[in-house]
Amino acid sequence: MIKRKGVGRRRRRTYSISGNTITLKFADGKTERFVFFVQPGKDGKPNSQYIQIGDRNFYVDNDR
């Protein structure tokens, strides 16, 4: 399981990843759960630059 906390000016939120589920917890007590996984690359192995959260796909730029 991975857990992270983030604190912004007016926001406090945490997330945790367990298996293929990411759980987002917000300062107001709201909790949201989504399917989470790393998309496979051309070689069939997980490619950490392409992740999916719920029904959305994201590209992670590792060059920054």
XYZ file of N, CA, C and O in Angstrom:
256
model
N 0.839 -1.176 0.000
C 0.000 0.000 0.000
C 0.885 1.241 0.000
O 1.875 1.292 0.709
N 0.514 2.220 -0.790
C 1.220 3.496 -0.864
C 0.312 4.555 -0.258
O -0.871 4.613 -0.552
N 0.860 5.406 0.594
C 0.083 6.500 1.179
C 0.855 7.797 1.010
O 2.064 7.831 1.186
N 0.148 8.849 0.666
C 0.761 10.166 0.523
C -0.195 11.219 1.081
O -1.403 11.080 1.017
N 0.389 12.310 1.585
C -0.405 13.430 2.067
C 0.006 14.676 1.304
O 1.171 14.836 0.959
N -0.941 15.553 1.071
C -0.659 16.821 0.420
C -1.338 17.939 1.175
O -2.467 17.811 1.602
N -0.632 19.003 1.380
C -1.196 20.145 2.093
C -1.022 21.374 1.219
O 0.092 21.739 0.884
N -2.123 21.977 0.832
C -2.090 23.206 0.058
C -2.488 24.360 0.946
O -2.628 24.216 2.150
N -2.699 25.497 0.354
C -3.111 26.672 1.129
C -4.362 26.407 1.952
O -4.405 26.663 3.133
N -5.384 25.913 1.283
C -6.652 25.697 1.968
C -7.099 24.252 1.883
O -8.214 23.948 2.236
N -6.228 23.386 1.435
C -6.640 22.005 1.211
C -5.738 21.034 1.949
O -4.552 21.225 2.027
N -6.358 20.013 2.465
C -5.612 18.891 3.019
C -6.237 17.648 2.420
O -7.437 17.458 2.496
N -5.402 16.816 1.805
C -5.914 15.619 1.170
C -4.870 14.514 1.266
O -3.684 14.781 1.415
N -5.344 13.291 1.198
C -4.448 12.146 1.211
C -4.905 11.170 0.145
O -6.046 11.215 -0.311
N -3.976 10.312 -0.252
C -4.374 9.221 -1.127
C -3.622 7.973 -0.729
O -2.542 8.040 -0.128
N -4.235 6.848 -1.010
C -3.569 5.572 -0.787
C -3.896 4.662 -1.959
O -4.950 4.776 -2.577
N -2.954 3.800 -2.282
C -3.137 2.837 -3.365
C -2.968 1.455 -2.766
O -1.965 1.166 -2.106
N -3.956 0.621 -2.994
C -3.907 -0.759 -2.531
C -4.433 -1.636 -3.658
O -5.577 -1.481 -4.083
N -3.580 -2.523 -4.137
C -3.977 -3.344 -5.283
C -4.249 -2.444 -6.468
O -3.410 -1.633 -6.840
N -5.432 -2.543 -7.042
C -5.813 -1.713 -8.190
C -6.831 -0.646 -7.807
O -7.624 -0.216 -8.631
N -6.794 -0.204 -6.541
C -7.719 0.833 -6.078
C -6.945 1.998 -5.506
O -6.044 1.817 -4.688
N -7.300 3.216 -5.949
C -6.758 4.429 -5.342
C -7.894 5.070 -4.561
O -9.022 5.201 -5.058
N -7.622 5.421 -3.308
C -8.609 6.059 -2.438
C -8.150 7.481 -2.168
O -7.034 7.695 -1.692
N -8.995 8.446 -2.494
C -8.718 9.863 -2.271
C -9.551 10.321 -1.084
O -10.760 10.094 -1.047
N -8.916 10.967 -0.107
C -9.614 11.485 1.067
C -9.386 12.984 1.125
O -8.250 13.451 1.054
N -10.470 13.725 1.287
C -10.429 15.186 1.269
C -10.683 15.757 2.664
O -11.237 15.086 3.533
N -10.297 17.004 2.869
C -10.414 17.658 4.165
C -11.851 17.713 4.671
O -12.087 17.677 5.877
N -12.813 17.767 3.767
C -14.210 17.854 4.184
C -14.802 16.491 4.565
O -15.979 16.372 4.844
N -13.954 15.443 4.566
C -14.411 14.114 4.937
C -14.841 13.250 3.763
O -15.096 12.061 3.918
N -14.909 13.844 2.593
C -15.321 13.106 1.402
C -14.239 12.099 1.019
O -13.051 12.393 1.095
N -14.660 10.916 0.617
C -13.760 9.864 0.165
C -14.228 9.374 -1.196
O -15.415 9.160 -1.395
N -13.298 9.221 -2.124
C -13.611 8.682 -3.450
C -12.644 7.550 -3.754
O -11.458 7.648 -3.454
N -13.174 6.488 -4.364
C -12.349 5.343 -4.754
C -12.468 5.142 -6.260
O -13.549 5.245 -6.819
N -11.318 4.833 -6.872
C -11.280 4.601 -8.314
C -10.380 3.405 -8.603
O -9.447 3.126 -7.848
N -10.642 2.755 -9.730
C -9.722 1.741 -10.202
C -8.429 2.453 -10.590
O -8.450 3.594 -11.064
N -7.288 1.834 -10.320
C -5.990 2.442 -10.598
C -5.072 1.357 -11.140
O -4.958 0.281 -10.550
N -4.443 1.632 -12.248
C -3.415 0.711 -12.727
C -2.486 1.388 -13.711
O -2.789 2.419 -14.285
N -1.322 0.755 -13.851
C -0.293 1.218 -14.773
C -0.519 0.472 -16.084
O -0.627 -0.751 -16.105
N -0.599 1.227 -17.174
C -0.836 0.637 -18.486
C 0.397 -0.146 -18.952
O 1.521 0.244 -18.651
N 0.209 -1.217 -19.688
C 1.364 -1.945 -20.221
C 2.006 -1.193 -21.384
O 1.330 -0.492 -22.134
N 3.324 -1.355 -21.509
C 4.050 -0.773 -22.636
C 4.013 -1.714 -23.825
O 3.362 -2.763 -23.797
N 4.746 -1.363 -24.858
C 4.788 -2.183 -26.076
C 5.330 -3.585 -25.806
O 4.982 -4.531 -26.489
N 6.182 -3.696 -24.785
C 6.758 -4.998 -24.447
C 5.862 -5.817 -23.517
O 6.212 -6.914 -23.117
N 4.707 -5.261 -23.153
C 3.769 -5.965 -22.289
C 4.018 -5.757 -20.801
O 3.195 -6.120 -19.968
N 5.141 -5.135 -20.460
C 5.461 -4.865 -19.055
C 4.855 -3.525 -18.642
O 4.648 -2.651 -19.483
N 4.573 -3.334 -17.349
C 4.013 -2.054 -16.901
C 4.908 -0.881 -17.284
O 6.126 -0.951 -17.156
N 4.295 0.185 -17.788
C 5.008 1.404 -18.173
C 4.520 2.510 -17.242
O 3.413 3.019 -17.403
N 5.356 2.911 -16.272
C 4.937 3.877 -15.252
C 4.639 5.266 -15.800
O 4.174 6.134 -15.067
N 4.869 5.496 -17.082
C 4.522 6.792 -17.663
C 3.045 6.863 -18.048
O 2.538 7.950 -18.285
N 2.385 5.741 -18.130
C 0.974 5.716 -18.531
C 0.161 5.040 -17.436
O 0.296 3.847 -17.204
N -0.648 5.842 -16.756
C -1.483 5.298 -15.691
C -2.950 5.562 -15.989
O -3.284 6.460 -16.766
N -3.789 4.773 -15.384
C -5.228 4.972 -15.512
C -5.825 5.110 -14.126
O -5.521 4.330 -13.221
N -6.672 6.129 -13.968
C -7.429 6.343 -12.739
C -8.881 6.461 -13.164
O -9.246 7.367 -13.912
N -9.695 5.516 -12.690
C -11.093 5.482 -13.127
C -11.128 5.254 -14.625
O -10.472 4.355 -15.134
N -11.872 6.085 -15.332
C -11.971 5.939 -16.788
C -11.073 6.922 -17.538
O -11.231 7.130 -18.726
N -10.102 7.514 -16.824
C -9.209 8.496 -17.449
C -7.781 7.976 -17.497
O -7.301 7.352 -16.551
N -7.092 8.260 -18.589
C -5.693 7.886 -18.773
C -4.816 9.119 -18.632
O -5.180 10.208 -19.082
N -3.631 8.933 -18.026
C -2.713 10.039 -17.798
C -1.322 9.663 -18.263
O -0.889 8.517 -18.129
N -0.592 10.654 -18.779
C 0.814 10.510 -19.146
C 1.642 11.209 -18.075
O 1.380 12.365 -17.740
N 2.622 10.526 -17.521
C 3.489 11.090 -16.499
C 4.818 11.443 -17.158
O 5.530 10.561 -17.641
N 5.135 12.715 -17.168
C 6.375 13.192 -17.787
C 7.502 13.048 -16.782
O 7.596 13.825 -15.826
N 8.359 12.078 -16.966
C 9.471 11.824 -16.043
C 10.662 12.741 -16.288
O 11.633 12.689 -15.543
N 10.599 13.582 -17.292
C 11.720 14.457 -17.625
C 11.726 15.749 -16.810
O 12.625 16.564 -16.963
N 10.755 15.949 -15.985
C 10.680 17.197 -15.206
C 11.341 17.065 -13.878
O 11.515 16.150 -13.272
